[in-house]
Coordinates of C-alpha atoms and ligand atoms in Angstrom, one line a residue:
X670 CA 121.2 93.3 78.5
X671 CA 122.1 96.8 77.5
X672 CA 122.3 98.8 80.8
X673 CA 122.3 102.4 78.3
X674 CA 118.3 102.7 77.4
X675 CA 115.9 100.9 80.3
X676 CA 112.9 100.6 78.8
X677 CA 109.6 99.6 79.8
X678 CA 108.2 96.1 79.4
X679 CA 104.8 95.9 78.5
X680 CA 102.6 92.7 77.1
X681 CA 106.4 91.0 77.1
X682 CA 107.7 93.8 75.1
X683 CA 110.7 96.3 75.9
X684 CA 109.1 99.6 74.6
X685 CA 110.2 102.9 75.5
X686 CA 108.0 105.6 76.7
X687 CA 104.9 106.7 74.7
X688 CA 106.3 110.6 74.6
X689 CA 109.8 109.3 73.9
X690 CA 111.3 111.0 76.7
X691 CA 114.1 109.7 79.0
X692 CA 115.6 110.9 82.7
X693 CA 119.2 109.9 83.7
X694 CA 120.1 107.8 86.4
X695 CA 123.4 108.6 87.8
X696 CA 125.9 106.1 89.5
X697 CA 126.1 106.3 93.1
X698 CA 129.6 105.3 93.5
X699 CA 131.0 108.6 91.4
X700 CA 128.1 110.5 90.2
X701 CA 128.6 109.7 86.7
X702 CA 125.6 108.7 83.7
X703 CA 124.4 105.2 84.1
X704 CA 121.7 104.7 82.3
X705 CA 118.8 106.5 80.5
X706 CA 115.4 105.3 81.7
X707 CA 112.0 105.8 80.0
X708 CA 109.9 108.9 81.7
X709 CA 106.7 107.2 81.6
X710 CA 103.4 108.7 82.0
X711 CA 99.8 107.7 82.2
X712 CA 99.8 106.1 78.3
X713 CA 102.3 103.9 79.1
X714 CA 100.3 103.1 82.1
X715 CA 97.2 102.6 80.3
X716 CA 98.7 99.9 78.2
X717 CA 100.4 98.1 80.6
X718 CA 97.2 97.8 82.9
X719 CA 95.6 96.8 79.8
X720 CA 97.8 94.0 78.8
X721 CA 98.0 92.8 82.4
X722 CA 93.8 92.9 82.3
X723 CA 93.9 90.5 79.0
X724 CA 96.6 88.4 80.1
X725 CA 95.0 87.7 83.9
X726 CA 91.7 85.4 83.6
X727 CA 94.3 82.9 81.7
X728 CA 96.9 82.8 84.1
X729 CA 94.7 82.6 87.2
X730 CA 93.1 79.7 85.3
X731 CA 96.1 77.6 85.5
X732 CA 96.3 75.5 89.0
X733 CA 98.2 76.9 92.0
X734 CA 100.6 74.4 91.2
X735 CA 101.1 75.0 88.2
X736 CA 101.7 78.9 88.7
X737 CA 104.1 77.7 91.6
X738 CA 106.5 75.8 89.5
X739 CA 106.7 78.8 87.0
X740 CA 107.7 80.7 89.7
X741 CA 110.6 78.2 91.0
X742 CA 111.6 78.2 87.7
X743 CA 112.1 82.0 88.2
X744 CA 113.9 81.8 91.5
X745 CA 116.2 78.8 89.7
X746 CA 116.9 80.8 86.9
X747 CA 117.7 84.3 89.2
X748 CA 119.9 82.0 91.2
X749 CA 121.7 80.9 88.5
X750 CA 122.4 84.3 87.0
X751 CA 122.6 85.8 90.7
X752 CA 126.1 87.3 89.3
X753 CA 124.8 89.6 86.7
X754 CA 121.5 90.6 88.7
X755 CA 124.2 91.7 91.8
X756 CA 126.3 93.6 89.1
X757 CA 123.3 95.6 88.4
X758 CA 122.7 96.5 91.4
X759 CA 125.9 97.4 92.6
X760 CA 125.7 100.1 89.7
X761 CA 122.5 101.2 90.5
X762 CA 123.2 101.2 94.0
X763 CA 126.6 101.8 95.1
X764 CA 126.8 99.0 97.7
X765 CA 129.4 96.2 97.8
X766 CA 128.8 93.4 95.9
X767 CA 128.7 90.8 98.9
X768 CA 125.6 93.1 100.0
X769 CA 124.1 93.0 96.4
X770 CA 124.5 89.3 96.4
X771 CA 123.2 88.7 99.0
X772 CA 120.1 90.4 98.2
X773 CA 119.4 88.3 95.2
X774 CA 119.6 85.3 97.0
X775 CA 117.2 86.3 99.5
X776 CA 114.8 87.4 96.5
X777 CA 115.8 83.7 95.1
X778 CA 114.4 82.4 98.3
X779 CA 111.1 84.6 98.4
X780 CA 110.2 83.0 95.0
X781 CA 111.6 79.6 96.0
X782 CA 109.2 79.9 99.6
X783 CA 106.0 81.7 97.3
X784 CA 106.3 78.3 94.9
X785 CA 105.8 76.2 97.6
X786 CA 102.8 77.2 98.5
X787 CA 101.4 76.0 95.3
X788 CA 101.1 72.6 97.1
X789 CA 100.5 74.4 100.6
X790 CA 97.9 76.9 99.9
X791 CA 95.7 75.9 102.4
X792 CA 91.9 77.4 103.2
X793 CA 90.0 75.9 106.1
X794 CA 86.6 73.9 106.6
X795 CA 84.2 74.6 108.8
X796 CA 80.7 73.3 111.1
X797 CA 77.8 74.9 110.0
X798 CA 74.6 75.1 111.9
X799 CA 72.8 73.4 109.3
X800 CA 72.8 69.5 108.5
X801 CA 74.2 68.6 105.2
X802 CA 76.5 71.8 105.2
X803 CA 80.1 71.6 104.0
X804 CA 81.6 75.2 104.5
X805 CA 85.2 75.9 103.4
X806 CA 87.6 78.7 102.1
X807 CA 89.6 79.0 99.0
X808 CA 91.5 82.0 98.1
X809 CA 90.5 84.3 94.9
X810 CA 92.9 86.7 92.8
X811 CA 91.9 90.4 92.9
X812 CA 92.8 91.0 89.4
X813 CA 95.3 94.1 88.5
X814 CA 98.0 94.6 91.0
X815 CA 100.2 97.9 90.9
X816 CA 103.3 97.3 92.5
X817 CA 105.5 100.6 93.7
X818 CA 109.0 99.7 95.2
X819 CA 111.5 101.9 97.0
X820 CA 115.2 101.4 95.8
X821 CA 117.4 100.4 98.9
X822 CA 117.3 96.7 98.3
X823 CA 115.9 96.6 94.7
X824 CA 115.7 92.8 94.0
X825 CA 113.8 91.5 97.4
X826 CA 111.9 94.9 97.4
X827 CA 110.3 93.1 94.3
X828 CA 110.5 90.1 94.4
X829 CA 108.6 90.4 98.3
X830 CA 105.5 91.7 96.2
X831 CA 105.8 89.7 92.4
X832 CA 106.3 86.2 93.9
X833 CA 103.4 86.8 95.8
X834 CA 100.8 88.8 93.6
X835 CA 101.7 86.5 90.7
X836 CA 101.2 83.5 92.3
X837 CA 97.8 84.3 93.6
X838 CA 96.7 84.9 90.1
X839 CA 97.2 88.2 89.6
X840 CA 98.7 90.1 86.5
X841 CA 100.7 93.1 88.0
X842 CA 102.2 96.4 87.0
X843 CA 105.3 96.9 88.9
X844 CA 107.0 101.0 88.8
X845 CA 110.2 100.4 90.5
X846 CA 112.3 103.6 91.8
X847 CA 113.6 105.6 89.4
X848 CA 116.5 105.2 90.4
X849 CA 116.8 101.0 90.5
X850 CA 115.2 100.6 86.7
X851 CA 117.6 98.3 85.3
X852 CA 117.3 95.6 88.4
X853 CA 113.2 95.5 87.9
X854 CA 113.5 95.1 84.3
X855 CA 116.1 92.3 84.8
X856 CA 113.2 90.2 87.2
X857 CA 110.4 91.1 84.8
X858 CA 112.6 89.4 81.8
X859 CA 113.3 86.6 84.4
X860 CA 109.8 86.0 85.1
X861 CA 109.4 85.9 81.1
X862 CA 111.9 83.3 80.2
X863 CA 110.9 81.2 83.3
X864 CA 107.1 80.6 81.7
X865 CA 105.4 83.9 83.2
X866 CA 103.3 84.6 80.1
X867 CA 103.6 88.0 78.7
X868 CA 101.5 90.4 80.0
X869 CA 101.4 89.2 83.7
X870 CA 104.3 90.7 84.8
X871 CA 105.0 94.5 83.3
X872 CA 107.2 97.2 84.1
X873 CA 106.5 101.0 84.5
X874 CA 109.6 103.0 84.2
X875 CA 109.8 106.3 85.7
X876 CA 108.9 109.4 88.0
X877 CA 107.0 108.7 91.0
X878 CA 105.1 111.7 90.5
X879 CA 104.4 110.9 87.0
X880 CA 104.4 107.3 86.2
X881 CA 103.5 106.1 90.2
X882 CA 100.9 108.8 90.1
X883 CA 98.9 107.1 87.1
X884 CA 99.3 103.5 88.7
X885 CA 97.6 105.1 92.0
X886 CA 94.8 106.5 89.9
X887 CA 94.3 104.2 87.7
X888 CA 90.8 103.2 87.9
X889 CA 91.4 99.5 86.4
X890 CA 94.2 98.7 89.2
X891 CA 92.3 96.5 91.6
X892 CA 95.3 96.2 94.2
X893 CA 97.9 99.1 95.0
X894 CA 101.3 97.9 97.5
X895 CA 103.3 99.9 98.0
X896 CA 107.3 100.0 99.8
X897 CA 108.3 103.7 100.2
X898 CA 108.0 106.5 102.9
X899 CA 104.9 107.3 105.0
X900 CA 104.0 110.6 103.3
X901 CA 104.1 109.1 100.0
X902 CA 101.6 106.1 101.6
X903 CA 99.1 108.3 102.9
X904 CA 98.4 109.7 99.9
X905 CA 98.4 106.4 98.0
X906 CA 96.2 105.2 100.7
X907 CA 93.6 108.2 100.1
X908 CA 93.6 108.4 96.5
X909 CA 93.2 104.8 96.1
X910 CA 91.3 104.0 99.0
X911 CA 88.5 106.3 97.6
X912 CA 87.3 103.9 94.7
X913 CA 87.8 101.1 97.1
X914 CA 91.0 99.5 95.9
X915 CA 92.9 97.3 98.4
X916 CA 96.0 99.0 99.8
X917 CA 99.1 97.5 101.4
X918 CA 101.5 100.1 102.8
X919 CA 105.2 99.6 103.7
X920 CA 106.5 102.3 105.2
X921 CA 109.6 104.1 107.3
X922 CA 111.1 103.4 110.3
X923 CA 112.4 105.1 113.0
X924 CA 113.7 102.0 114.6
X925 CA 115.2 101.9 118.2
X926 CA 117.8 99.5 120.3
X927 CA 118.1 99.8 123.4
X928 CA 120.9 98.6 125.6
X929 CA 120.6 98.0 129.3
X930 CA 122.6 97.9 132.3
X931 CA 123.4 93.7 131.7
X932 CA 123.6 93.5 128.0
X933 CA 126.9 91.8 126.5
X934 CA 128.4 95.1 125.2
X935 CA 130.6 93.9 122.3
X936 CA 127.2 92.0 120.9
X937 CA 125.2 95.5 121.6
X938 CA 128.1 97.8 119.8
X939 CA 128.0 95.1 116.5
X940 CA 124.8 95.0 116.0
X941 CA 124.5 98.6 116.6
X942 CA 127.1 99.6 114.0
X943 CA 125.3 96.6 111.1
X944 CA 122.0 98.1 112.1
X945 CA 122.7 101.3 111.9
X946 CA 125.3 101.3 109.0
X947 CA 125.2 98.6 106.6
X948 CA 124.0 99.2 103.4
X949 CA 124.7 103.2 104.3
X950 CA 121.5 103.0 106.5
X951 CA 119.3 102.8 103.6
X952 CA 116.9 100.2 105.2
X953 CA 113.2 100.4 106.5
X954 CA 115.0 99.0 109.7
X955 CA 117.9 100.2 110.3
X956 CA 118.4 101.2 113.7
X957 CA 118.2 105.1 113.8
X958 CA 117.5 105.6 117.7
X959 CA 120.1 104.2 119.9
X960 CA 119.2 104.5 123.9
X961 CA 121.6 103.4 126.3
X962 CA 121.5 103.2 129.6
X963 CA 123.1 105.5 132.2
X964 CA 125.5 103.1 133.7
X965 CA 126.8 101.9 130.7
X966 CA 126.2 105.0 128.8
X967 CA 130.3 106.4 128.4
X968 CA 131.6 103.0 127.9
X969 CA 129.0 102.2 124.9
X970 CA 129.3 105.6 122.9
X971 CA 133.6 105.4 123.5
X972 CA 133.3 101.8 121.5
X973 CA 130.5 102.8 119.1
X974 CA 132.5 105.7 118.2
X975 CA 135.3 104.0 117.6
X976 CA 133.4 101.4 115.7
X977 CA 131.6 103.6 113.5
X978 CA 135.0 105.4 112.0
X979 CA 136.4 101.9 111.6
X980 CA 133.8 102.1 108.7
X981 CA 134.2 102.7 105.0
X982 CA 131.4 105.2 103.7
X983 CA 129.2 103.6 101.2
X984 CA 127.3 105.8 99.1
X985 CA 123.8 106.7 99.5
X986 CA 121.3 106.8 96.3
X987 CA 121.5 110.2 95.2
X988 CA 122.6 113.7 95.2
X989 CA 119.6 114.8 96.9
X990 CA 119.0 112.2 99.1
X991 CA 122.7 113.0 100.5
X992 CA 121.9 117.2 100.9
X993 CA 118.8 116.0 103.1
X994 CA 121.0 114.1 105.8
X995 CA 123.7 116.9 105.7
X996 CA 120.7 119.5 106.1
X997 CA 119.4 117.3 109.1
X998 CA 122.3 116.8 110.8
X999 CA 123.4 120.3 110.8
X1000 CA 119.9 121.6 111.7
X1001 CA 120.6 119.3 114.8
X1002 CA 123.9 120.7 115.5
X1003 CA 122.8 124.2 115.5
X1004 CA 119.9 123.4 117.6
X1005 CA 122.6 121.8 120.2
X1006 CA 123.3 118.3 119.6
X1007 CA 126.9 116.8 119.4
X1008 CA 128.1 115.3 115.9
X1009 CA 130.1 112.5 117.5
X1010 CA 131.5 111.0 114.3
X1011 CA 130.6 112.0 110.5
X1012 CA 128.3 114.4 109.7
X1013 CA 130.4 115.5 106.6
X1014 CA 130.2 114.6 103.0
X1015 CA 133.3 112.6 102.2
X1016 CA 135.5 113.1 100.0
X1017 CA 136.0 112.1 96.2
X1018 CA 133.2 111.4 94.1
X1019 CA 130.1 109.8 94.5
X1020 CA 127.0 110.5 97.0
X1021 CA 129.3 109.4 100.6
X1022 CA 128.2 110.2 104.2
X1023 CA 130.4 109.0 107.1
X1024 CA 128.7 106.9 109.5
X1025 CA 127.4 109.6 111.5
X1026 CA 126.6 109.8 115.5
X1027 CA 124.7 112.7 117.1
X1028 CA 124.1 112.7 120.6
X1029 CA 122.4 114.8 122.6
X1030 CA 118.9 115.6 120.2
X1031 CA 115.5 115.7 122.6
X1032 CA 112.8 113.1 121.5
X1033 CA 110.9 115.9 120.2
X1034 CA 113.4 117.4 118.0
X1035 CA 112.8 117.3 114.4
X1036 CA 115.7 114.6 113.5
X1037 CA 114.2 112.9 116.7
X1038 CA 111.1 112.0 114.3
X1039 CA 112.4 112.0 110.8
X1040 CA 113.3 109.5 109.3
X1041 CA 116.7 110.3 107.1
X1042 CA 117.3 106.8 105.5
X1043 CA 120.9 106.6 105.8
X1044 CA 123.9 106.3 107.9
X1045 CA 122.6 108.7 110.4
X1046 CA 122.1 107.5 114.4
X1047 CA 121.2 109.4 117.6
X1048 CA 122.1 108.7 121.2
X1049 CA 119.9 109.0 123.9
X1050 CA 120.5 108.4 127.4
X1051 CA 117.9 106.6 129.7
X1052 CA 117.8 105.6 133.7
X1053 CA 115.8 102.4 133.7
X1054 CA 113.7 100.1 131.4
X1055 CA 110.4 101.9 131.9
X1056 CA 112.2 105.2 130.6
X1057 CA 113.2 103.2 127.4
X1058 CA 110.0 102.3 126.3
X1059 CA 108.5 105.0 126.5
X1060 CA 111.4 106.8 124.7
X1061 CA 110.7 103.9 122.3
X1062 CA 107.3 104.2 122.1
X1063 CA 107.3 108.3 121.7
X1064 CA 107.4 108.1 117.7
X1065 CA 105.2 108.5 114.7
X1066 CA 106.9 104.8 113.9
X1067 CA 106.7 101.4 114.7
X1068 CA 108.2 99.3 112.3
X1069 CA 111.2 97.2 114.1
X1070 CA 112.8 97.7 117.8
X1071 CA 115.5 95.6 119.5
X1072 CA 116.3 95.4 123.2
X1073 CA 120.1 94.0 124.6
X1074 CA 119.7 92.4 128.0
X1075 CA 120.6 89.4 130.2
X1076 CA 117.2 89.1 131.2
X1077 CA 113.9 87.3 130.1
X1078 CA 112.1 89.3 132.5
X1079 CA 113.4 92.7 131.0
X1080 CA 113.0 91.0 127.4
X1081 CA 109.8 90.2 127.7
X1082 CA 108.6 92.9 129.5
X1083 CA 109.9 95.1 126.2
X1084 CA 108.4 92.4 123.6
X1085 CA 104.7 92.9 125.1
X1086 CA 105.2 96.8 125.7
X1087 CA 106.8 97.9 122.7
X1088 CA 105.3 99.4 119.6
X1089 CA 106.5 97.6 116.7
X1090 CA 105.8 95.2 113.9
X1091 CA 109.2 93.1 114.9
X1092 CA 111.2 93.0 118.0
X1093 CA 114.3 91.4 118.3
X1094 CA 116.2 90.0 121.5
X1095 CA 119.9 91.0 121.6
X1096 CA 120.3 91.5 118.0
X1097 CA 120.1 93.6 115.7
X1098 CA 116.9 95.8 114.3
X1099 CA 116.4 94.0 111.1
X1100 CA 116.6 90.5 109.9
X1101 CA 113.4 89.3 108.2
X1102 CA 113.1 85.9 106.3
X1103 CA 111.0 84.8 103.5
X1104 CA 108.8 83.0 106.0
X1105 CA 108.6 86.2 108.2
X1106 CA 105.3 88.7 108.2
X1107 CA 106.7 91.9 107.9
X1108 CA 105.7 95.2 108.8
X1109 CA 105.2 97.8 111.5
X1110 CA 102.0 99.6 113.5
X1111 CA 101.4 103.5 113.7
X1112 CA 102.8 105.2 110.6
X1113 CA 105.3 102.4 109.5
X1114 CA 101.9 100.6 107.7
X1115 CA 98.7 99.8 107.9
X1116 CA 98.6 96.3 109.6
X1117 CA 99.0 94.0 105.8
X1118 CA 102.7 92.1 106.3
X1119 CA 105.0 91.3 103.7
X1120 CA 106.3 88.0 103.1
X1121 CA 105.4 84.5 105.1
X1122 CA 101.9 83.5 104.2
X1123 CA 100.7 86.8 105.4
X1124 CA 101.8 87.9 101.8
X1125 CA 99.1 86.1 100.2
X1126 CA 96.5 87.6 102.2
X1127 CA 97.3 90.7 101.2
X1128 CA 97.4 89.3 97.1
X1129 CA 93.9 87.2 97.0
X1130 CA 90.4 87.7 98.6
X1131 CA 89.4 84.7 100.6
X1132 CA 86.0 83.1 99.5
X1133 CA 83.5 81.0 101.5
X1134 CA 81.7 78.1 99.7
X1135 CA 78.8 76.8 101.0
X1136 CA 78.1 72.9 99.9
X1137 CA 74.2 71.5 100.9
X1138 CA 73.7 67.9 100.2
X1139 CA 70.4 66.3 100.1
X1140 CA 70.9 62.5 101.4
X1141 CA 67.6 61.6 100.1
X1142 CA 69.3 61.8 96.7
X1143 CA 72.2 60.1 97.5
Ligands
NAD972 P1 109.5 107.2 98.1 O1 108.2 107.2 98.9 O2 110.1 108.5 97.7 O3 109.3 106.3 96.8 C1 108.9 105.0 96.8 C2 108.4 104.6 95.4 O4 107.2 105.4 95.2 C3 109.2 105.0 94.2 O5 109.1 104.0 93.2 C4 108.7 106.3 93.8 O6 109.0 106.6 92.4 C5 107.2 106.1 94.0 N1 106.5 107.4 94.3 C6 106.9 108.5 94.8 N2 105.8 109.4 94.8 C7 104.7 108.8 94.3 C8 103.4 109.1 94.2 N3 102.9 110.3 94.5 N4 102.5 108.2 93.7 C9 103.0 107.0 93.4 N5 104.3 106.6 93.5 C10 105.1 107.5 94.0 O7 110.5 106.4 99.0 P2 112.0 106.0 98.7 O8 112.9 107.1 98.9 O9 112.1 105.3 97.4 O10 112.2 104.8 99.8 C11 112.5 105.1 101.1 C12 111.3 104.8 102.0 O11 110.9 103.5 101.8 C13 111.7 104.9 103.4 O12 110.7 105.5 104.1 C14 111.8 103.5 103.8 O13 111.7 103.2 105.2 C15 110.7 102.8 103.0 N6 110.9 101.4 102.9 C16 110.0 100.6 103.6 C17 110.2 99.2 103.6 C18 109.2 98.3 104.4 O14 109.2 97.1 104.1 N7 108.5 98.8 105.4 C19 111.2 98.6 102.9 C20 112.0 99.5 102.1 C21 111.9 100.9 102.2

């Protein structure tokens, strides 16, 4: 595929936009043109929610099974060309391949897991109060999906919503970042040659503000999920919400470890740096609030320190997005917290911020409750467990939280307390599977989860038949 004009696809076609107008996309890695990408706006979006509302009642005709094994044949045929899908991203993103590989085999085995279900789909049966009653559930499509993705892992951020919303027999509009077009358009074309017929699966170049915007308030979109930052959701959430579409929101983090007095210190400090760090910090959960213990508080910043400028700086996704981190940080210095390691743009071209470590911020300062979404960690100091969870706890988030201790008691004691979607036991703050709800509480979501079976519920309405038999005619 040519990476130099990413156009739409629409009704199985590439097409650029209606106006004809393109934005640039700039490599990560050295700031240079990557690609043009099609500036859609509400025409484009009009015909692609029109194709995907002709091509629909077909496709949700054929059996579960048979939309399944279309879908496998997707995930085969991404797996086989995993190579060139991780190239793309590596471009569009900046991170190292391994990373980018990595990805697509996870989005591989989302499509591989959603398949399954084609022969696993399973409702229930009920008792009914009346004689002769057979009650059970089967599970309905909703229609039109619009699917809005963030860019920090662009091949699972889509394929977590396609596998699923096509498989329940939907049609769906996906508007990828602007600034991962080239990745979406290479799993739409996927989806294509794999037996997706044309129209089910179509892609909405462009600004969120332009193209995104039209999805939201479209009135023929039945379904809006979305993967991007709280304030973004809110208003998804109010401007769709008011003509009663179905919303599913994936939001920010501000997650938290914490590290006690008996944790196993070399485990704490690498999970803390991969958490933290790895793909430059540009993940829902990367572990942004670090809170130690007092007793092992020197030892654990000393090693994480030294950990952290052991570290090559990956890029981050933009020019912009880099200026907001740098503006953080230094707000948080001048308002007297310690920059402990980074905190500077690094040098030679491209978007690069040092893994950074700032210590010494209050829970209520403002980087306290921002999230930056890149390689940007605070230390926080705490006396005992109670002091943790609340520290914890004290956040418009609650999307992931992780807790190193010897202890079952102490672990547990966290699990039930804590305010998150997923907690983890002496690991790290991420590591979701395709079997795995995710998603968070407070202003990380609102309560749908992503992947697992979960995933369906949030792509099909569930139905309740009612079957009365009269023995007298049997
Ligand atoms: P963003 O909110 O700026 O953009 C996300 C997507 O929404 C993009 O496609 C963008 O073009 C579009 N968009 C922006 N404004 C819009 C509008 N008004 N109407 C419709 N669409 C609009 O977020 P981002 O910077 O791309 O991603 C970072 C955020 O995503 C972080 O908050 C991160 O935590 C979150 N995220 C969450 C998860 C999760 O599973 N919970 C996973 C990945 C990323």
């Amino acid at each position: 595929m040519t990476t130099d004009e990413i156009r739409n696809l629409i009704a199985g076609t590439r097409a650029p936009a209606r106006s004809g107008e393109w934005l640039e996309k700039l490599r990560p890695a050295d700031g240079a043109l990557l690609c043009r990408l099609a500036r859609s706006g509400a025409e484009d979006v009009d015909a692609a929610v029109a194709a995907a509302r002709a091509a629909q009642p077909a496709w949700a005709e054929r059996t579960p099974v048979e939309r399944g094994d279309v879908l496998r044949n997707q995930a085969q045929l991404l797996r086989e060309r995993r190579d060139e899908a991780a190239e793309i991203v590596v471009a569009e993103t900046g991170k190292p391949l391994e990373l980018a590989l990595g990805e697509a085999d996870a989005a591989v085995e989302m499509g591989l897991f959603v398949a399954g279900e084609g022969r696993r789909s399973y409702g229930r049966t009920t008792t009914a109060s009346m004689k002769h009653r057979t009650v059970l559930t089967v599970r309905q499509p909703l229609g039109v999906a619009g699917l809005i993705t963030s860019f920090n892992t662009p091949l699972p951020n889509i394929a977590w919503k396609a596998f699923p919303a096509v498989f329940c027999g939907n049609a769906a509009i996906v508007k990828p970042s602007e600034e991962v077009p080239a990745s979406a358009l290479f799993f739409a074309e996927l989806a294509l040659e794999a037996g997706v017929p044309a129209g089910v699966l179509n892609v909405v170049q462009g600004r969120g503000a332009e193209a995104g915007v039209a999805l939201v308030e479209h009135e023929d979109v039945d379904l809006v999920s979305f993967t991007g930052s709280a304030a973004t959701g809110r208003w998804i959430n109010e401007t769709a919400g008011r003509r009663l579409a179905k919303v599913c929101l994936e939001l920010g983090g501000k997650n938290a470890l914490v590290v006690c007095d008996d944790a196993d210190l070399p485990n704490a400090i690498r999970w803390t740096l991969a958490s933290a760090f790895s793909n430059a910090g540009q993940r829902c959960a990367a572990a942004s609030r670090i809170v130690v213990f007092d007793a092992v508080y020197e030892t654990f910043r000393e090693q994480l320190v030294a950990g952290a400028r052991t570290l090559e700086p990956e890029p981050v996704i933009s020019e912009a997005a880099l200026e907001r981190m740098l503006g953080a940080v230094a707000g948080a210095a001048a308002g007297g917290a310690t920059v402990l390691a980074g905190g500077k743009r690094s040098d030679g071209a491209g978007f690069k911020l040092a893994p950074t470590i700032v210590e010494g911020a209050s829970a209520n300062d403002e980087i306290s409750r921002t999230e930056l979404f890149g390689p940007v960690t605070l230390l926080y100091r705490v006396s005992s467990l109670d002091d943790a969870i609340a520290l914890v706890n004290d956040s418009p988030y609650g999307l992931t939280a992780s807790v190193h201790t010897a202890s079952l008691h102490r672990a547990m004691c966290f699990a039930e307390r804590v305010q998150a979607g997923v907690v983890v036991v002496n690991g790290g703050t991420h590591g979701s599977e395709p079997h795995m709800g995710f998603g968070g509480v407070k202003d990380s979501g609102t309560g749908w989860r992503e992947a697992g079976i979960e995933a369906l519920d949030v792509y099909s309405d569930w139905k309740v038949v009612n079957l009365i038999a009269d023995p007298a005619l049997a």
